[in-house]
Coordinates of C-alpha atoms (C1' of nucleotides) in Angstrom, one line a residue:
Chain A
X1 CA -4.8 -61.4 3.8
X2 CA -7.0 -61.4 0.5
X3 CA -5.1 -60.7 -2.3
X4 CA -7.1 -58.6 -4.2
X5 CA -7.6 -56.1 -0.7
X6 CA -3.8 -56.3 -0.3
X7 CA -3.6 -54.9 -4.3
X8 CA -6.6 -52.3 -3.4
X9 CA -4.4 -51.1 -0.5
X10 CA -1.9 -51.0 -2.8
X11 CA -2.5 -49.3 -5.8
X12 CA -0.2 -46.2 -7.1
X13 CA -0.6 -43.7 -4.6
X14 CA -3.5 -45.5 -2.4
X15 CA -6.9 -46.9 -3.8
X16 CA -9.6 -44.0 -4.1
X17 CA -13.2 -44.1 -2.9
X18 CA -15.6 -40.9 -2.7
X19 CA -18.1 -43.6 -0.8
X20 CA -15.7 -44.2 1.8
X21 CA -13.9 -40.8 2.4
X22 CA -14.4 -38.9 5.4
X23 CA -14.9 -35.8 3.7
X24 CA -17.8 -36.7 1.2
X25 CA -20.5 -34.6 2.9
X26 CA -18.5 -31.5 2.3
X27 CA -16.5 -32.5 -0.8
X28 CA -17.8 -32.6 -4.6
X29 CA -20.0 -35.8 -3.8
X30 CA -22.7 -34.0 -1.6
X31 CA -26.1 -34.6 -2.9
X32 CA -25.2 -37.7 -4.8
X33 CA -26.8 -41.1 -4.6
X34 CA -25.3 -44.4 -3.8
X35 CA -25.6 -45.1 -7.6
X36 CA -23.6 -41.7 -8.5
X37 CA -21.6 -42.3 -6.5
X38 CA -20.2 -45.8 -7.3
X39 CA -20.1 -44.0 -10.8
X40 CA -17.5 -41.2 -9.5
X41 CA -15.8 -43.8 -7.7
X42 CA -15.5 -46.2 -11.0
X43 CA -14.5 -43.2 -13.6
X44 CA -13.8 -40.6 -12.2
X45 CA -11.7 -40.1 -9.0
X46 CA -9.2 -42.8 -9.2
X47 CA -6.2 -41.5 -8.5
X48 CA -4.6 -39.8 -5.0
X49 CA -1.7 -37.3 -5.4
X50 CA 0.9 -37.1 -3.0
X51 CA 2.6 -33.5 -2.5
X52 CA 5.4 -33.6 0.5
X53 CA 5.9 -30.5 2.0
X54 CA 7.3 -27.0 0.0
X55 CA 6.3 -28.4 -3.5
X56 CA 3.8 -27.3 -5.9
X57 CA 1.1 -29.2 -7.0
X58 CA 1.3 -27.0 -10.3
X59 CA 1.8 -23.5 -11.1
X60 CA 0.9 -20.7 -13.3
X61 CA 1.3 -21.7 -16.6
X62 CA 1.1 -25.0 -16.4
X63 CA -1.2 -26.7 -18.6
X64 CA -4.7 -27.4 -17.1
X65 CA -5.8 -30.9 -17.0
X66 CA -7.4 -31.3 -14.1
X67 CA -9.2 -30.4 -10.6
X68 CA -8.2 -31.9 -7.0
X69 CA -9.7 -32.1 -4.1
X70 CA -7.7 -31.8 -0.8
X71 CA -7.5 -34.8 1.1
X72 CA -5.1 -34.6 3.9
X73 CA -3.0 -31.8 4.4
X74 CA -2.7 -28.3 4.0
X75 CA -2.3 -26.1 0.5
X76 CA -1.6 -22.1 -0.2
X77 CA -2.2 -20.9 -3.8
X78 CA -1.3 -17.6 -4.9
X79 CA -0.4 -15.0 -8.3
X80 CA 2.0 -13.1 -9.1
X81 CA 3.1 -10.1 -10.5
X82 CA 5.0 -9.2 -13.1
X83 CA 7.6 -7.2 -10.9
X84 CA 7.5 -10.3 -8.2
X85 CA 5.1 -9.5 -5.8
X86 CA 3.1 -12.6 -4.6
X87 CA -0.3 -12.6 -3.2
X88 CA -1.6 -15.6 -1.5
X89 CA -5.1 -16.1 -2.9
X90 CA -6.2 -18.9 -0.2
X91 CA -5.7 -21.3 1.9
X92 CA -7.1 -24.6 1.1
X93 CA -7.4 -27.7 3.6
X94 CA -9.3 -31.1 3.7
X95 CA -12.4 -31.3 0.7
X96 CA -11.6 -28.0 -1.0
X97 CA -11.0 -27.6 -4.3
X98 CA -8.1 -26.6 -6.3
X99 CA -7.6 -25.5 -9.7
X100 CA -10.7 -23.9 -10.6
X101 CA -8.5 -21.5 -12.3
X102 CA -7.5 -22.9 -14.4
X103 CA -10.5 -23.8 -16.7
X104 CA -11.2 -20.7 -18.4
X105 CA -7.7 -20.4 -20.2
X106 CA -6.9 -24.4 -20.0
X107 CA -3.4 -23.1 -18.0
X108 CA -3.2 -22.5 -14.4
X109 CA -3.4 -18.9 -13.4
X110 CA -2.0 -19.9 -10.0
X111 CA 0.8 -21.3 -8.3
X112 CA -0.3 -24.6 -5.5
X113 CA 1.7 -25.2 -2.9
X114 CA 1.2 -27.8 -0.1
X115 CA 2.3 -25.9 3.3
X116 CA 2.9 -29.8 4.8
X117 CA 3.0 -33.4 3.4
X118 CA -0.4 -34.0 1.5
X119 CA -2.4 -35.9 -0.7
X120 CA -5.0 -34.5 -3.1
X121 CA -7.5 -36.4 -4.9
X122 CA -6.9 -36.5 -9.1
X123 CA -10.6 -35.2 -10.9
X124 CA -9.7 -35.0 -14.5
X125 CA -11.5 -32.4 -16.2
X126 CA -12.4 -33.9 -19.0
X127 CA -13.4 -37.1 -17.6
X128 CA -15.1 -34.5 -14.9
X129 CA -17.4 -32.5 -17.6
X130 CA -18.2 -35.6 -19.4
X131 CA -19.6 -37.2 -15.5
X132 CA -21.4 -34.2 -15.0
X133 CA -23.5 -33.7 -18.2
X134 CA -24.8 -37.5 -16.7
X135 CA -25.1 -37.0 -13.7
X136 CA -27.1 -33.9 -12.3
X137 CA -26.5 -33.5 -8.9
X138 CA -22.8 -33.6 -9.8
X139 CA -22.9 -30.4 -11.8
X140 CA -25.2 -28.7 -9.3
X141 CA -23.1 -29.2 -6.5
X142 CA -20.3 -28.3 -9.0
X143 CA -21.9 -24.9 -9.7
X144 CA -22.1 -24.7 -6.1
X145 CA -18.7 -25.0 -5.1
X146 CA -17.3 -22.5 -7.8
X147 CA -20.2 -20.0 -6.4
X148 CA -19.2 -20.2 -3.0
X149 CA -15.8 -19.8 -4.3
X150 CA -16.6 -16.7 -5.7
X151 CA -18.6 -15.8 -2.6
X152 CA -15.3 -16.4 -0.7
X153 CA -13.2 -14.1 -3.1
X154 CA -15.9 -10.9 -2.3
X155 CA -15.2 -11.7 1.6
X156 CA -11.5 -11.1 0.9
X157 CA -11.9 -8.3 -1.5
X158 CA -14.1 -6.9 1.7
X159 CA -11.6 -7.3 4.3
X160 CA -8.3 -6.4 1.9
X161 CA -10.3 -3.1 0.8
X162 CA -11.8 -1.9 4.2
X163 CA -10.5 -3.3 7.0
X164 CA -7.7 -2.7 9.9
X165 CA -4.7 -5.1 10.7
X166 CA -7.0 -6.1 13.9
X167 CA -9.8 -6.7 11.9
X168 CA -8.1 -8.8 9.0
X169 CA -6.4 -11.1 11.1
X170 CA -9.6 -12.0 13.6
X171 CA -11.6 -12.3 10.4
X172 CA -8.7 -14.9 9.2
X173 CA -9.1 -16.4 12.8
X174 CA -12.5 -16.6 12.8
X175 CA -12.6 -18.2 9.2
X176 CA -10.6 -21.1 10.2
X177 CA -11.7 -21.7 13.5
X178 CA -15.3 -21.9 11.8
X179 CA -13.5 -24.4 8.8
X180 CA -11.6 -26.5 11.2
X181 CA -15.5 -26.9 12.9
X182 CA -17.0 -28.1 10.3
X183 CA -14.4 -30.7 9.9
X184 CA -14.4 -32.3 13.5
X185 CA -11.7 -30.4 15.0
X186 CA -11.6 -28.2 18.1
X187 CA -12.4 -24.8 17.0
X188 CA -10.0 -22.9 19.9
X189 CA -6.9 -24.8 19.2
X190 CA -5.3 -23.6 15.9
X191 CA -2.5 -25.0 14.2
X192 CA -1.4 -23.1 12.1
X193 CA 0.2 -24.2 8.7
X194 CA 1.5 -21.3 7.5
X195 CA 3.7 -18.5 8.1
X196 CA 3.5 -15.1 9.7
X197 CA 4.6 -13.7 6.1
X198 CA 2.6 -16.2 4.1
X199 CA -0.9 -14.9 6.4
X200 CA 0.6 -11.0 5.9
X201 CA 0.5 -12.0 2.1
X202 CA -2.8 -13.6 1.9
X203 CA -3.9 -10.4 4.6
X204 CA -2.3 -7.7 2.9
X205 CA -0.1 -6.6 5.7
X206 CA 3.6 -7.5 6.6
X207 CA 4.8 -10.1 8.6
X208 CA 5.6 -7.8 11.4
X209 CA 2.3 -6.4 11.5
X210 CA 0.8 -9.7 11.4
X211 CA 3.5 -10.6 14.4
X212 CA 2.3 -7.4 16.2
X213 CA -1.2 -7.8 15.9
X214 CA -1.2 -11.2 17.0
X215 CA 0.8 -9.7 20.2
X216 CA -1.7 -7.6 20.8
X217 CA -4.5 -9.7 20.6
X218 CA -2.7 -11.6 23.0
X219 CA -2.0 -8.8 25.5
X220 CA -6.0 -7.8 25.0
X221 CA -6.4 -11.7 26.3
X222 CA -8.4 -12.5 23.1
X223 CA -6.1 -15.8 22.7
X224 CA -2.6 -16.7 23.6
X225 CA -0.3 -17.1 20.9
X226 CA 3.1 -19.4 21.0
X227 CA 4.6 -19.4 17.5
X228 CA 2.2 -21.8 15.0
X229 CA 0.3 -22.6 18.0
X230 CA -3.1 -20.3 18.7
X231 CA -5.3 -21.1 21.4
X232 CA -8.6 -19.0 20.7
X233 CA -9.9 -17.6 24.4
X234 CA -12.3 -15.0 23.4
X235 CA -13.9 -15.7 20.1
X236 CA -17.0 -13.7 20.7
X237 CA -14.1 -10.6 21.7
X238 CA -12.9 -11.4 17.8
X239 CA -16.2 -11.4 16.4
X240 CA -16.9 -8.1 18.1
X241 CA -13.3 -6.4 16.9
X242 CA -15.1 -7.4 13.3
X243 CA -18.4 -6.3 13.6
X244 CA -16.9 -3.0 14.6
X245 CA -18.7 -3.0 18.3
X246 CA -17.4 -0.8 21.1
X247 CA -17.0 -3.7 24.1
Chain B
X1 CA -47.0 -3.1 -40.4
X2 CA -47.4 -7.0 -40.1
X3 CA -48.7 -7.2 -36.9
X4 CA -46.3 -9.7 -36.3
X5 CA -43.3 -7.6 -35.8
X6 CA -45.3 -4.9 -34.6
X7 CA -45.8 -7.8 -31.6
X8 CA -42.6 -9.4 -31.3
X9 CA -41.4 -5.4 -30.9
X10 CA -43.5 -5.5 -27.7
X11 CA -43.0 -7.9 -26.0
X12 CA -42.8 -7.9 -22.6
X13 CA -39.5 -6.1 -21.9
X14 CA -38.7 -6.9 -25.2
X15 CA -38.0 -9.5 -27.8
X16 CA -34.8 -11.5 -27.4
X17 CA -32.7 -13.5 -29.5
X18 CA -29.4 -14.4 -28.4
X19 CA -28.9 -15.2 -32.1
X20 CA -29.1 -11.7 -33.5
X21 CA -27.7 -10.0 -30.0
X22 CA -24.3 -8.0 -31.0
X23 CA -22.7 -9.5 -27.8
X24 CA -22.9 -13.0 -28.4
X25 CA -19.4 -13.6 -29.0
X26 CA -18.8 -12.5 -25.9
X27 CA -21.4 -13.8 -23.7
X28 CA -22.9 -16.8 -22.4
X29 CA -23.6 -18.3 -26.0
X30 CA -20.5 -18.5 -27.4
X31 CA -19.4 -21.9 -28.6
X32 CA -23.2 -22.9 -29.5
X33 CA -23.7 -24.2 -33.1
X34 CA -27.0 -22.7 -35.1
X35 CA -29.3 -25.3 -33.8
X36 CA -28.1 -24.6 -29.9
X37 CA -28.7 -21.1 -29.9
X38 CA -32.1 -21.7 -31.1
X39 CA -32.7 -24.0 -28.3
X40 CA -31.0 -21.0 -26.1
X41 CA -33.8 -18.4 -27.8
X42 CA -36.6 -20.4 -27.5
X43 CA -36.2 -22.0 -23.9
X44 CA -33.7 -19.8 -22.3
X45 CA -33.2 -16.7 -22.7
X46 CA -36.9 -15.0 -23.6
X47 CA -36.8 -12.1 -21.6
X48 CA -35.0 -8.6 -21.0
X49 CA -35.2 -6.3 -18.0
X50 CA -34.7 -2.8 -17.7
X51 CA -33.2 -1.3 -14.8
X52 CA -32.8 2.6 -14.4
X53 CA -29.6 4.4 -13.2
X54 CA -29.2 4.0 -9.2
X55 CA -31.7 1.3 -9.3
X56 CA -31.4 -2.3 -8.0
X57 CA -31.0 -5.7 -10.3
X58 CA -31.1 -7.4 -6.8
X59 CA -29.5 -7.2 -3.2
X60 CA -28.2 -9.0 -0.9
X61 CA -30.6 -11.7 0.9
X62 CA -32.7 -11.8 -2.1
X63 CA -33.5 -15.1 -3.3
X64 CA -31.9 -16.2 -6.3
X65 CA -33.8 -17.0 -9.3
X66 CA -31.8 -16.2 -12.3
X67 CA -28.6 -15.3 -14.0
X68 CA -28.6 -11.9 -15.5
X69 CA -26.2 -11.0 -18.3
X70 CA -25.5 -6.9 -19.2
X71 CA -27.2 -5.9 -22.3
X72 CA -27.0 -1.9 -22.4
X73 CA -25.7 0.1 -19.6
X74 CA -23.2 -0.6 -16.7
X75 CA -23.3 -2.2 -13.4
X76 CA -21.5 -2.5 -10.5
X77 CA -22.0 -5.2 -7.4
X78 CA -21.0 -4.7 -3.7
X79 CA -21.0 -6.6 -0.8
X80 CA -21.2 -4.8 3.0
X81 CA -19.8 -5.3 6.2
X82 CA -22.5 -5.9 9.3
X83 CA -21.1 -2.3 10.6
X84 CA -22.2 -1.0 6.8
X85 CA -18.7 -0.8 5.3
X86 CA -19.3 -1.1 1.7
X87 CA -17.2 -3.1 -0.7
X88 CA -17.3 -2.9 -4.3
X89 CA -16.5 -6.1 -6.2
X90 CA -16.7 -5.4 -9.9
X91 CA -18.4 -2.9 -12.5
X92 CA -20.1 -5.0 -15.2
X93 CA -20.7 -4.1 -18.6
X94 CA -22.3 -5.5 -22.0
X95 CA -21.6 -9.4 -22.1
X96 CA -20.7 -9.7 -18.5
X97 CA -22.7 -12.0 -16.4
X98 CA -24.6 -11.0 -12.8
X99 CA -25.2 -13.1 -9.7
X100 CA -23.1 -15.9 -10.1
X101 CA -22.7 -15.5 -5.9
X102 CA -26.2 -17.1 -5.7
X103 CA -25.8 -20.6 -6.8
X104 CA -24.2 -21.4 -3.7
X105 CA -26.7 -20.5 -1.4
X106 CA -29.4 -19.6 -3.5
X107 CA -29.3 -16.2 -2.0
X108 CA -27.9 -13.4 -3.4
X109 CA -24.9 -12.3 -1.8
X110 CA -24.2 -8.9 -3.2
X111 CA -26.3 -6.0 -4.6
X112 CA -26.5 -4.9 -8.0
X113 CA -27.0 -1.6 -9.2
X114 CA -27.2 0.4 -12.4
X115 CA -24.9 2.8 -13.0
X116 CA -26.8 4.3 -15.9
X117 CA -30.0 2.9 -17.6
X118 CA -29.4 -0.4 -18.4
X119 CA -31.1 -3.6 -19.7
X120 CA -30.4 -7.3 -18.8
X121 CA -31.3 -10.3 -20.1
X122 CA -32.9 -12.6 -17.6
X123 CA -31.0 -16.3 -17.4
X124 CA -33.6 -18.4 -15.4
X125 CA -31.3 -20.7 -13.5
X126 CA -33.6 -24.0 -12.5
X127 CA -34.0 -23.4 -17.4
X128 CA -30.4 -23.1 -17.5
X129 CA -29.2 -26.1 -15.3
X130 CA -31.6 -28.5 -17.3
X131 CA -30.0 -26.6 -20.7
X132 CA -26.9 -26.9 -19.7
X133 CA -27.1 -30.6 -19.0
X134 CA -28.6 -31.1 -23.1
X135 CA -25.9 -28.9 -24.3
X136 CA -22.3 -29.6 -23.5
X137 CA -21.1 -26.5 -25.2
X138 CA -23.1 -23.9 -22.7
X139 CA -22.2 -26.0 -19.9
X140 CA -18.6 -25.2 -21.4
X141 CA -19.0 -21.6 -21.4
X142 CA -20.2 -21.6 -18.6
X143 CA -17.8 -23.0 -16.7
X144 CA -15.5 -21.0 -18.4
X145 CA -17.1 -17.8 -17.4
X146 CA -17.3 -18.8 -13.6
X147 CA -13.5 -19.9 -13.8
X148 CA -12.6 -16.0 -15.2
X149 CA -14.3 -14.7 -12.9
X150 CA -12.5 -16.4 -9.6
X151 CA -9.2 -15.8 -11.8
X152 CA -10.6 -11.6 -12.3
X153 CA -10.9 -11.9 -8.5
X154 CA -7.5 -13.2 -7.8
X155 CA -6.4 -10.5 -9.9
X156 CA -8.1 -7.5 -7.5
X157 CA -6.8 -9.6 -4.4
X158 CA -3.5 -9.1 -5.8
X159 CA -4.2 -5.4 -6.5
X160 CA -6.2 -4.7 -3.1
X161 CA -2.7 -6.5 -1.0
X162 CA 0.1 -5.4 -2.6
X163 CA -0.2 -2.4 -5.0
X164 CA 0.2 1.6 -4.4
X165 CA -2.2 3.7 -5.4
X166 CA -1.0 4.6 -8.9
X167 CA -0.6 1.3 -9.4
X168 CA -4.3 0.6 -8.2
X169 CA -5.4 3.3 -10.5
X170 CA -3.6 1.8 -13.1
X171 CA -4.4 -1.5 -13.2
X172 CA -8.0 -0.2 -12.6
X173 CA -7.6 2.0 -16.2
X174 CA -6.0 -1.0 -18.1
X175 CA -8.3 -3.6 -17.6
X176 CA -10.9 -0.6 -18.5
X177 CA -9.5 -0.2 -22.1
X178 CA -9.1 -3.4 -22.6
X179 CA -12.7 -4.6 -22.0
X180 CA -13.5 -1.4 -23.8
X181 CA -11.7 -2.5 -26.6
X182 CA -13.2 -6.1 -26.8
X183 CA -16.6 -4.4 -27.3
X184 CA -15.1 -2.1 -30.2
X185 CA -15.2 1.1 -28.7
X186 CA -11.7 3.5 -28.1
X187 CA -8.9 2.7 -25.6
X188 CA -7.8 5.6 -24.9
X189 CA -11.2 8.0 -24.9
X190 CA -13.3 6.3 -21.3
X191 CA -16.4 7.9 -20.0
X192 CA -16.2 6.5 -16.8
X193 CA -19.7 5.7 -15.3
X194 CA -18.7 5.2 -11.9
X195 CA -18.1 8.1 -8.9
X196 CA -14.8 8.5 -7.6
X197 CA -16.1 7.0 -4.7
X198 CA -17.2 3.7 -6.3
X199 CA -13.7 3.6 -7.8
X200 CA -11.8 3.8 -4.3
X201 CA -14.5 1.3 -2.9
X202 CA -13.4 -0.8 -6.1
X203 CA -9.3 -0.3 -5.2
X204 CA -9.9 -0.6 -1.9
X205 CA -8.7 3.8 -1.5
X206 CA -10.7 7.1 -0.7
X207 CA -12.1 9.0 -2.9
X208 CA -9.8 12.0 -2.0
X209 CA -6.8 9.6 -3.4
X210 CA -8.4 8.5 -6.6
X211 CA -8.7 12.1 -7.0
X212 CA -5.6 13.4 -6.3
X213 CA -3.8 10.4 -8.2
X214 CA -5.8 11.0 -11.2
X215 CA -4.5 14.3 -11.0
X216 CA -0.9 13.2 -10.5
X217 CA -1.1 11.1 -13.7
X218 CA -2.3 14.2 -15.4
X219 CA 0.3 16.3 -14.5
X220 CA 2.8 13.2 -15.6
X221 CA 1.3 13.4 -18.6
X222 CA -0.4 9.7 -18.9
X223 CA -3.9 11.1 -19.7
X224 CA -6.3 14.2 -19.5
X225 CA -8.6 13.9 -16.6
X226 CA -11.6 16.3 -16.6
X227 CA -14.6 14.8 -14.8
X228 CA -15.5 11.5 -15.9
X229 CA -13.7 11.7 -19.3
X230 CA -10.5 10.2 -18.9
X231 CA -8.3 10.6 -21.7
X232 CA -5.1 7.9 -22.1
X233 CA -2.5 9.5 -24.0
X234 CA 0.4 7.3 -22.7
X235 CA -1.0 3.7 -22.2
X236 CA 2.7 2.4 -22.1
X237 CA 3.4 4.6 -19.2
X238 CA 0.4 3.4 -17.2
X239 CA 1.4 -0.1 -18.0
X240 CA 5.4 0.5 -16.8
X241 CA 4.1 1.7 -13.8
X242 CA 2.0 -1.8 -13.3
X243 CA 4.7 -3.5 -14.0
X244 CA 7.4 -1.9 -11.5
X245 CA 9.7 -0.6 -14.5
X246 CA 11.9 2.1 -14.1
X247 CA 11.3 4.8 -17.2
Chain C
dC1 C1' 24.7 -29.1 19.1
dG2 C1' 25.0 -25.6 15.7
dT3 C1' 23.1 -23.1 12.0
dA4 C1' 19.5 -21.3 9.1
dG5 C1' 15.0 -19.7 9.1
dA6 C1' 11.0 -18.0 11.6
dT7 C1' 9.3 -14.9 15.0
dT8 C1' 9.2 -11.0 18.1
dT9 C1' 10.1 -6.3 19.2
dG10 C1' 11.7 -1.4 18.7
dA11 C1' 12.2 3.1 16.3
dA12 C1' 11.8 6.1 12.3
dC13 C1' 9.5 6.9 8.2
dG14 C1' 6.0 7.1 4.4
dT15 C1' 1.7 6.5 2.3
dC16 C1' -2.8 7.1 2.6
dC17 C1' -6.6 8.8 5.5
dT18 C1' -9.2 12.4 7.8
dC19 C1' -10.8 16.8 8.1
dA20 C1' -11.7 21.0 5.9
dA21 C1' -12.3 24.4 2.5
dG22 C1' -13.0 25.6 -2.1
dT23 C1' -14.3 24.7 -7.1
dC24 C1' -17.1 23.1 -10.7
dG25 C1' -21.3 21.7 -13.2
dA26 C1' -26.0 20.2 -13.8
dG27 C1' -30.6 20.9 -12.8
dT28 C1' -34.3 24.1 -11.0
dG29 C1' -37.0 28.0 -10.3
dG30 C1' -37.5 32.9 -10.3
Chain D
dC1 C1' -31.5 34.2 -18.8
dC2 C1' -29.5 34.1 -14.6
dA3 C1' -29.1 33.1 -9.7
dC4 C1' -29.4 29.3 -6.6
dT5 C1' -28.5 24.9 -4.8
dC6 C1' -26.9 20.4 -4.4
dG7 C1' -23.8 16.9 -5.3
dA8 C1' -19.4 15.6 -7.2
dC9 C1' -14.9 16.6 -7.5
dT10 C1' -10.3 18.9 -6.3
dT11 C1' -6.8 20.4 -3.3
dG12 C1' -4.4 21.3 1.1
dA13 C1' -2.6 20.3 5.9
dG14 C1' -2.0 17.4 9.6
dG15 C1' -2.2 12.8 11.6
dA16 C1' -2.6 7.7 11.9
dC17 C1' -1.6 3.2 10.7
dG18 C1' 1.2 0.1 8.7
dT19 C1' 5.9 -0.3 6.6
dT20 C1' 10.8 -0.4 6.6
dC21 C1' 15.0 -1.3 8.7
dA22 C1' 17.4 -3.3 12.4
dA23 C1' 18.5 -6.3 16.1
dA24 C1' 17.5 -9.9 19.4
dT25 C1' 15.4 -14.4 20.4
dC26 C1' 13.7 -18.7 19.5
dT27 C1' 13.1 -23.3 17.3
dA28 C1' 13.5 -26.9 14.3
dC29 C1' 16.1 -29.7 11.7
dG30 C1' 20.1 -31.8 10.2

DNA sequence: CGTAGATTTGAACGTCCTCAAGTCGAGTGG
DNA sequence: CCACTCGACTTGAGGACGTTCAAATCTACG
């Protein structure tokens, strides 16, 4: 074997291309041209993170000194309150960012936790801004991101302000199913990553309601449930249970 | 008069100089050295809109053309459910920047509306992206006020999933003074601008409960309630009871 | 193969909602 | 100037949905 591809295979924690990752039509390098692109390839994105399973990436506090994209794996941020309560704020999987938080006070507002073994790609913010002033379709698609974030938080603030049990959790459903779509993957067969309490936190609700209500859908023959498993029969049903039609 | 001023007193919706504006500590130009926030006069920000009370800035589906930031007056945004379930996701006042949820799409995603006669000024966003490129330090600010917002929003989801009501309420009446405060006006003497209805839709409650919570406070003597003047006679109280203490 | 953690399910309870009636204040017209 | 009206707000009573507490079951991992 070449040398120089054994060291590329090799470097500390993997060798990094935007070019060549799967994700790069829904990650931070839409829009960009071959040329930008070799550019975030060459400054920019150079390093992968790995985060096993249960450990943060960084939490609240924690000085901000970067942005990562997921790569593979699964990751739950969430605050907390003074008195201990913990809201999961999203769940983030393949080509989503995290850490956006943290730019406006230079420490992370959130904790990031990776819900199994991952790997997130490094975008040093600094390096980041500096990239962006150059290149334009780098901050636009930046701009975008943030905005859908935003656009993202309303829909929660929606559905934690004015909506059932039923509702939340088919509107959680239907989100992923729709995210795991655009990413190759059957949209009926869920895996979930996360737990009953850890959906009830990011929902609102308890993880005995969220045990309930997945029961019930079940029972209604919307899907069929078995523990992390979710195998989505009736996805027009949960659409309907959101839109708030009698069927 | 010279006819001069007499003109630049008429213009169009009114002349406008980030460099003079009281809020520009707190708004988009802050950071900007002398010569910037010319550049920001001159190629920006040239024009002011008025909107009257109950009136729209924009709604949802329209496209988006422009950033607005609050001048004079109060504004809140809400997003809606297809079975016309209305959420509201912030009130706005002076500084505060509207229709960030358009960049993604380059549709609005929410309505704003005035709750009181109010003037914006008028960010064109295709002026501000090539700005923003030239200028490092607006690019900064901006980025800074995007990442507050997500982090504000973080802070409701928190609110909206695990908070009572008089801890809704309260959290709702801090953050209130505070921004208040910022802007140099009392802490403790609000004229709220908003119906109890908006504020349930806000906190994610009925209007019935921010009423009858209001009144508990009263009668626990945290503040004087009579209509829409809210007076805070024990802000230390409100905050114990955000922050789970037993006093 | 055993133990700890996750999930399911049941029963009683509590907070907030719904429905309803009554009060208050601003704006309008007689 | 006062009566009228409409909308916003307050307050009460009963009910619903989700929570809390508790126990049983299951599985995954060492």
């Amino acid at each position: 074997m070449d040398q120089r591809v054994f060291k590329a295979l090799h470097l500390p924690h993997g060798a990094v291309v935007c070019s060549g990752c799967h994700l790069r039509d829904i990650c931070l390098p839409v829009g960009l041209n071959k040329a930008e692109l070799d550019q975030v390839d060459q400054r920019l994105v150079t390093v992968r993170h790995k985060v096993p399973r249960g450990e943060k990436l960084f939490q609240a506090g924690d000085r901000f000194e970067a942005i990562y994209a997921v790569w593979t794996g699964y990751f739950k941020t969430c605050v907390s309150s003074k008195d201990g309560r913990e809201q999961v704020t999203g769940f983030q999987m393949g080509g989503e960012l995290i850490g956006l938080d943290g730019i406006g006070t230079r420490r992370h507002e959130v904790d990031a936790v990776a819900l199994e073994d991952s790997q997130v790609c490094v975008i040093p913010y600094t390096e980041f801004e500096a990239l962006s002033h150059e290149i334009n379709s780098l901050q636009q698609q930046f701009h975008r991101m943030m905005s859908r974030e935003i656009v993202r938080n309303h829909g929660v603030m929606l559905l934690l302000g004015s909506m059932h049990a039923e509702e939340r959790l088919a509107a959680f459903l239907l989100n992923l199913t729709k995210r795991l779509q655009t990413r190759g993957f059957s949209p009926s067969a869920i895996v979930l990553r996360m737990s009953r309490e850890e959906i009830g936190s990011y929902l609102g609700l308890k993880l005995e309601t969220v045990s309930r209500t997945f029961s019930r859908f079940q029972a209604n023959g919307l899907l069929f449930v078995r523990h992390r498993q979710i195998q989505v029969t009736d996805p027009v049903g949960l659409q309907h249970l959101l839109d708030g039609e009698t069927v």
